[in-house]
Coordinates of C-alpha atoms in Angstrom, one line a residue:
M236 CA 0.0 0.2 -0.3
A237 CA 1.6 3.1 -1.4
K238 CA 1.7 5.7 1.4
T239 CA 0.6 9.4 1.0
F240 CA 1.3 12.5 2.0
C241 CA 0.1 15.9 2.9
V242 CA 0.9 18.5 1.4
D243 CA -0.6 21.5 3.4
S244 CA 0.0 24.9 1.6
L245 CA -1.0 28.2 3.0
F246 CA -0.8 30.8 0.8
K247 CA -1.2 34.6 2.3
G248 CA -3.1 35.0 -1.7
S249 CA -5.5 32.7 -2.0
Q250 CA -7.4 35.6 1.1
P251 CA -8.8 38.4 0.7
R252 CA -6.7 41.6 -0.1
K253 CA -7.1 44.0 2.9
H254 CA -6.8 47.6 1.8
Q255 CA -2.9 48.2 1.6
T256 CA -2.5 52.1 3.1
R257 CA 0.3 53.9 1.4
T258 CA 3.6 55.5 2.3
I259 CA 6.1 57.3 1.1
R260 CA 7.7 55.2 -1.0
G261 CA 4.4 53.9 -2.0
V262 CA 3.0 50.3 -1.7
R263 CA 3.8 47.1 -0.2
S264 CA 5.5 44.8 -2.0
G265 CA 2.0 43.1 -2.9
R266 CA 2.0 40.4 -5.9
N267 CA 5.6 40.4 -5.6
K268 CA 6.1 39.5 -2.5
Q269 CA 7.2 36.0 -1.1
R270 CA 5.0 33.1 0.5
L271 CA 6.2 31.0 2.6
I272 CA 5.2 27.1 1.3
K273 CA 5.1 24.8 4.2
S274 CA 5.5 21.5 3.3
I275 CA 5.7 17.1 4.8
T276 CA 9.0 15.4 2.9
T277 CA 10.5 12.1 3.7
V278 CA 14.3 13.7 3.8
R279 CA 15.9 14.9 7.0
Q280 CA 17.9 17.8 6.5
D281 CA 21.0 19.0 9.0
S282 CA 21.2 22.0 9.7
L283 CA 24.8 22.3 9.2
N284 CA 25.3 20.1 6.2
K285 CA 22.8 19.7 4.3
Y286 CA 24.9 21.0 1.5
N287 CA 27.5 17.7 1.7
R288 CA 26.5 14.7 0.1
G289 CA 26.6 11.5 2.2
V290 CA 29.3 8.7 2.0
N291 CA 28.2 5.1 2.2
P292 CA 31.3 2.9 3.7
N293 CA 30.1 -0.5 1.3
N294 CA 31.2 1.3 -2.1
L295 CA 34.9 2.2 0.2
T296 CA 37.5 -0.6 -1.4
N297 CA 40.5 -0.8 1.4
I298 CA 43.8 0.0 -1.0
T299 CA 47.0 -2.2 0.0
P300 CA 49.7 -1.1 -0.9
Q301 CA 52.2 -3.0 -2.9
D302 CA 55.4 -0.9 -2.8
P303 CA 56.4 -0.8 0.8
S304 CA 57.6 2.8 0.2
V305 CA 54.0 3.9 0.4
V306 CA 53.4 5.4 3.2
K307 CA 49.8 3.9 4.5
T308 CA 46.6 6.0 5.7
S309 CA 46.3 8.1 8.8
T310 CA 44.6 6.8 11.5
D311 CA 42.4 9.9 10.8
S312 CA 41.2 9.1 8.0
D313 CA 40.1 5.8 10.3
N314 CA 38.7 7.5 12.5
L315 CA 36.4 9.9 10.2
L316 CA 35.1 6.5 8.6
E317 CA 34.0 5.2 11.1
L318 CA 32.1 7.9 12.1
T319 CA 30.6 8.3 9.1
R320 CA 29.5 3.8 9.7
Q321 CA 28.2 5.3 12.8
K322 CA 26.1 8.3 11.7
T323 CA 24.6 6.1 9.1
E324 CA 24.0 3.1 10.5
Y325 CA 22.2 4.2 13.6
G326 CA 20.8 8.1 12.1
I327 CA 22.9 10.5 14.2
S328 CA 22.9 13.5 12.5
T329 CA 27.0 15.0 13.9
T330 CA 27.0 18.4 14.0
W331 CA 30.2 20.2 14.5
N332 CA 30.6 23.8 16.1
N333 CA 33.5 26.6 17.5
F334 CA 34.4 23.4 20.0
Q335 CA 34.1 20.0 17.9
R336 CA 36.3 20.7 14.8
L337 CA 38.0 17.3 13.1
P338 CA 41.6 16.6 13.5
Y339 CA 43.9 19.0 11.4
S340 CA 45.9 16.1 10.2
T341 CA 42.0 14.5 8.5
Y342 CA 42.5 17.4 5.8
T343 CA 46.2 17.2 4.6
R344 CA 47.9 14.6 2.9
S345 CA 50.3 11.7 5.3
I346 CA 54.1 13.0 4.7
S347 CA 56.4 10.2 3.9
S348 CA 60.0 10.1 6.0
G349 CA 62.0 8.7 3.0
N350 CA 61.6 11.5 0.9
L351 CA 62.8 13.7 3.9
V352 CA 66.2 15.2 2.7
K353 CA 68.5 15.6 5.7
I354 CA 70.5 19.4 5.8
N355 CA 73.4 19.7 7.2
Y356 CA 73.7 23.3 9.3
V357 CA 77.3 24.4 8.6
S358 CA 78.2 27.8 11.0
V359 CA 78.7 30.6 9.6
Q360 CA 81.5 31.5 9.4
S361 CA 82.4 35.1 11.6
T362 CA 82.7 38.5 8.8
K363 CA 85.4 40.1 11.2
V364 CA 88.7 41.4 9.3
N365 CA 92.3 41.6 10.8
L366 CA 93.9 44.1 10.4
N367 CA 97.2 43.7 7.5
C368 CA 100.6 45.6 7.7
G369 CA 103.8 46.3 5.9
L370 CA 106.8 47.9 5.4
W371 CA 109.4 48.1 3.5
N372 CA 112.4 49.9 3.0
A373 CA 111.5 52.1 -0.1
R374 CA 115.3 53.9 -0.5
S375 CA 113.4 56.9 -1.8
L376 CA 110.2 57.2 -2.8
R377 CA 110.6 59.0 -6.1
N378 CA 109.1 57.0 -8.8
K379 CA 108.2 54.1 -6.9
V380 CA 104.8 55.8 -6.2
G381 CA 102.7 53.0 -8.4
A382 CA 104.8 50.3 -7.5
L383 CA 103.9 51.5 -3.6
I384 CA 100.4 51.5 -4.6
A385 CA 99.9 48.6 -6.7
S386 CA 101.8 46.6 -3.6
I387 CA 98.3 47.9 -0.7
I388 CA 95.7 47.7 -3.1
E389 CA 96.7 44.0 -4.4
N390 CA 97.3 43.0 -0.8
K391 CA 94.5 44.7 0.7
L392 CA 96.9 46.3 3.1
D393 CA 94.9 49.3 5.9
L394 CA 98.4 50.1 7.7
Y395 CA 102.0 50.8 5.7
M396 CA 104.8 51.3 6.7
V397 CA 107.9 53.3 4.6
T398 CA 111.4 54.0 5.9
E399 CA 114.2 55.5 4.2
T400 CA 111.0 58.2 2.2
W401 CA 114.2 60.6 1.0
T402 CA 111.4 63.4 1.4
Q403 CA 112.1 66.9 2.7
D404 CA 109.1 68.8 5.4
G405 CA 106.6 70.2 4.6
V406 CA 104.4 69.3 1.5
H407 CA 105.7 67.2 -1.3
P408 CA 105.2 66.8 -4.5
I409 CA 105.2 62.1 -3.8
I410 CA 102.8 63.3 -0.6
G411 CA 100.8 64.6 -2.7
E412 CA 100.8 61.9 -5.7
I413 CA 100.6 59.0 -2.9
T414 CA 97.6 60.6 -0.7
S415 CA 95.6 61.8 -4.7
S416 CA 95.7 57.7 -5.7
L417 CA 94.2 56.6 -2.7
D418 CA 91.9 58.3 -1.5
D419 CA 90.5 56.2 2.8
F420 CA 94.7 56.9 2.9
K421 CA 96.5 59.8 5.4
F422 CA 99.8 59.6 5.0
Y423 CA 101.8 60.7 8.5
H424 CA 105.4 61.5 8.1
Q425 CA 108.7 62.2 10.3
P426 CA 111.4 63.1 7.5
R427 CA 115.3 63.7 8.3
K428 CA 116.3 67.5 9.4
L429 CA 118.8 69.6 8.4
R430 CA 120.6 66.2 6.2
K431 CA 119.1 64.4 2.8
G432 CA 118.0 61.0 2.9
G433 CA 116.6 59.5 6.0
G434 CA 112.8 59.9 6.9
V435 CA 110.3 57.6 8.1
G436 CA 106.1 57.7 7.2
L437 CA 102.7 55.5 8.1
L438 CA 99.8 55.2 5.8
A439 CA 97.0 54.1 7.0
R440 CA 93.0 53.9 6.6
S441 CA 91.2 56.9 7.2
N442 CA 89.6 54.5 9.6
L443 CA 92.1 53.8 11.7
H444 CA 91.9 57.2 14.4
I445 CA 95.7 57.9 14.5
K446 CA 97.6 60.3 17.1
L447 CA 100.9 61.0 16.3
K448 CA 102.9 61.6 20.0
T449 CA 105.9 63.5 20.1
S450 CA 109.4 63.0 19.1
N451 CA 112.2 62.9 21.1
P452 CA 115.2 64.8 19.6
F453 CA 117.1 61.0 19.1
R454 CA 121.0 61.9 17.0
S455 CA 121.6 58.4 16.3
F456 CA 117.9 57.7 14.5
Q457 CA 114.9 58.5 13.6
Y458 CA 111.7 57.2 13.9
L459 CA 108.0 57.8 14.2
D460 CA 105.8 57.2 17.3
A461 CA 101.7 56.8 16.2
S462 CA 99.5 55.7 18.5
I463 CA 96.2 53.6 16.9
H464 CA 92.7 52.5 17.5
S465 CA 90.7 50.1 15.2
S466 CA 87.6 48.9 16.8
S467 CA 88.2 50.0 20.6
Q468 CA 91.6 48.1 20.5
L469 CA 94.7 50.5 20.6
F470 CA 97.9 49.5 20.0
S471 CA 101.5 52.0 19.5
T472 CA 103.6 51.9 16.1
I473 CA 106.9 52.9 16.5
I474 CA 108.7 53.2 13.3
I475 CA 112.9 53.1 13.2
Y476 CA 115.6 54.3 11.3
R477 CA 118.7 54.1 12.0
P478 CA 121.1 54.9 9.3
P479 CA 124.7 52.8 9.8
Y480 CA 127.7 54.4 11.0
S481 CA 129.7 56.5 9.0
D482 CA 132.0 59.2 8.2
K483 CA 129.0 62.1 8.6
N484 CA 127.2 61.1 11.4
K485 CA 129.8 59.1 13.8
W486 CA 127.2 57.7 16.0
T487 CA 128.3 54.2 17.6
V488 CA 126.1 50.8 18.0
N489 CA 126.4 51.5 21.9
D490 CA 125.2 55.7 21.4
F491 CA 122.2 53.6 19.5
L492 CA 121.7 51.3 22.3
T493 CA 122.2 53.4 24.3
E494 CA 119.5 55.9 23.2
F495 CA 116.9 53.4 21.7
S496 CA 117.2 51.5 25.8
T497 CA 116.3 55.1 26.9
L498 CA 113.1 54.9 24.4
L499 CA 112.0 51.9 25.1
E500 CA 111.3 52.7 29.3
E501 CA 109.3 55.0 27.6
L502 CA 107.2 52.5 25.4
I503 CA 107.2 49.6 27.7
I504 CA 104.8 51.4 30.5
R505 CA 102.1 51.9 27.9
P506 CA 99.2 50.2 27.5
G507 CA 98.0 48.5 24.2
N508 CA 99.9 46.0 22.2
L509 CA 103.3 47.2 21.0
L510 CA 104.8 46.8 17.4
I511 CA 108.2 48.0 16.6
A512 CA 109.3 47.8 13.4
G513 CA 112.1 49.6 11.7
D514 CA 115.5 49.5 9.3
F515 CA 118.1 49.0 12.0
N516 CA 121.4 48.0 10.1
F517 CA 122.3 45.0 11.9
H518 CA 122.9 41.7 10.9
Y519 CA 120.6 39.9 12.8
E520 CA 121.2 36.6 11.5
T521 CA 125.1 36.5 12.7
N522 CA 126.2 36.6 16.7
K523 CA 127.8 39.8 15.9
P524 CA 128.9 41.6 19.5
E525 CA 126.6 44.1 18.6
V526 CA 123.5 41.2 18.2
I527 CA 124.0 40.1 21.4
K528 CA 123.7 43.2 22.8
L529 CA 120.7 43.9 21.3
S530 CA 119.0 40.8 21.6
N531 CA 119.7 40.9 25.3
L532 CA 118.2 44.8 25.4
L533 CA 114.8 43.5 23.8
S534 CA 115.7 40.7 25.8
S535 CA 115.8 42.8 29.3
F536 CA 111.8 44.4 28.3
N537 CA 110.7 41.5 27.4
L538 CA 110.1 42.1 23.5
V539 CA 110.6 39.6 20.9
Q540 CA 111.9 39.6 17.3
H541 CA 110.3 38.1 14.7
V542 CA 112.1 38.4 11.8
N543 CA 114.2 35.2 10.7
E544 CA 114.9 35.5 7.2
P545 CA 116.9 37.9 4.8
T546 CA 115.7 41.5 4.3
H547 CA 118.2 42.5 1.6
D548 CA 119.3 41.6 -1.6
E549 CA 123.0 40.5 0.2
G550 CA 121.3 38.1 2.3
H551 CA 120.8 40.0 5.5
T552 CA 118.7 40.4 8.3
L553 CA 117.9 44.5 8.4
D554 CA 113.6 45.1 8.9
L555 CA 113.3 43.8 12.7
I556 CA 109.8 43.2 13.0
I557 CA 109.4 43.7 17.8
T558 CA 106.6 42.7 19.6
R559 CA 105.8 42.0 23.4
S560 CA 107.1 38.7 23.8
S561 CA 103.9 38.1 26.6
D562 CA 101.7 39.4 23.1
D563 CA 99.9 37.7 20.7
F564 CA 99.6 40.1 18.4
I565 CA 101.5 38.9 15.2
K566 CA 99.9 36.3 13.8
N567 CA 100.7 36.2 10.6
L568 CA 104.4 37.1 9.1
S569 CA 105.7 36.8 5.2
M570 CA 108.1 38.1 3.4
K571 CA 108.2 39.8 -0.7
N572 CA 110.8 41.0 -2.8
D573 CA 108.5 42.5 -5.9
L574 CA 109.1 45.9 -5.3
P575 CA 112.1 48.3 -6.9
S576 CA 114.7 48.4 -4.0
D577 CA 117.0 46.6 -2.2
H578 CA 114.6 45.3 0.6
S579 CA 112.2 43.7 0.8
Q580 CA 108.6 44.7 1.9
I581 CA 107.3 42.6 5.6
L582 CA 103.2 41.1 5.3
L583 CA 102.2 41.7 8.8
N584 CA 98.6 40.3 9.7
L585 CA 97.6 42.0 13.3
N586 CA 95.5 40.5 15.8
I587 CA 93.0 43.5 15.9
I588 CA 89.7 43.6 14.0
R589 CA 89.6 46.2 11.3
P590 CA 87.2 48.5 11.6
P591 CA 84.6 48.9 8.6
N592 CA 85.2 51.5 6.1
N593 CA 84.4 54.7 6.0
K594 CA 81.2 56.0 3.3
I595 CA 83.0 58.0 1.1
S596 CA 80.5 60.4 -0.9
P597 CA 81.0 61.4 -4.4
K598 CA 81.9 64.4 -5.5
R599 CA 79.9 65.8 -9.2
R600 CA 80.2 68.6 -10.7
K601 CA 77.1 71.0 -11.1
L602 CA 76.8 71.7 -14.7
V603 CA 73.7 73.5 -14.6
N604 CA 75.7 76.3 -12.9
L605 CA 78.3 76.0 -15.5
N606 CA 79.1 79.2 -17.4
V607 CA 79.3 78.4 -21.2
E608 CA 81.2 81.0 -22.7
E609 CA 84.1 80.5 -20.4
F610 CA 84.1 76.9 -20.8
Q611 CA 84.3 77.0 -24.5
K612 CA 87.6 79.9 -23.7
A613 CA 89.0 77.8 -21.6
L614 CA 88.7 74.9 -23.9
G615 CA 89.9 76.9 -27.4
S616 CA 93.0 78.3 -25.1
S617 CA 94.0 74.8 -23.9
L618 CA 93.2 73.1 -27.4
W619 CA 95.5 75.6 -28.9
F620 CA 98.2 75.7 -26.3
L621 CA 97.8 71.3 -27.4
T622 CA 98.6 72.2 -30.9
V623 CA 101.5 74.7 -30.9
T624 CA 103.1 72.3 -28.4
L625 CA 102.9 69.0 -31.4
T626 CA 104.0 71.3 -33.6
C627 CA 106.6 72.5 -32.1

């Protein structure tokens, strides 16, 4: 016997229309108004899941992976199938609200650990760089500025100590040529007074804070005393040039040792590291009496000499590097014989952190303010002078 369904439809439109009062916007919706139709049906609706299709567990097939590398189905999916089966079997309508949700892994795919690649972590190297320093007996910087600049750029030097500059006091064209080619460097100079030759100088980057000390008027040697600050580290650099004994100066070894001892008494009590470098004109590779005296003098002040190779073309060790024996100041020392002189240059890597470079603002000409007429006149006179020079 077929079931009968009773549909009770209530239409408000079937009742007599009452008089509608006119409003400002006009008559109310009237016949265009939507009306509610009540009906009876056998379909059981769920207010939250009415847009979802039901899942028939009888249509589901369990897939067994053939390849052992295939990952098994997540247990969260099995729980979801079990909930669906119970809902269909017992007619339970499950409502999920904001306080009860399916696990997040239900909506995500499983992860195969076999597909993961292990990443080897590499420790980040420190970007801090130590100071590079050089020492060279130039025997006159005249016609050697290009080689000096090339060596500083090639070896990435921050400090460069030069002995026997052979430049006079005051503004010298050689110093101007060096500083104009190396914009980020400053040149500090201590020339020999009243006589030609000699002279010591220091080329330093502008990011290093240099303070020159007043030099005592020693007669047997020349020196430049500089206090250097680099990244909150302080050290003193002493550049020395001792001329050899001659009939002109007549300063003996004993005279030098006496004055040098006086200088060491002042330097040894200074804070920070100490670097003494220069041309001492001692054959330090030998066991001559003057060498032994100098070595004993250094030992008495707890100082040590680091150069163990010849620095002169004749095989003598004339240029010395001296520091405190208790200081771990020099990390590396090497020799290069690639500059136009009979002395080799000594390259040092100091255990001092190099400060960041200064920002150099570029210089530009304001062509907007250029006077065209004056520029044409200056250019014309230059071309005329060039033409006359080439003709002659």
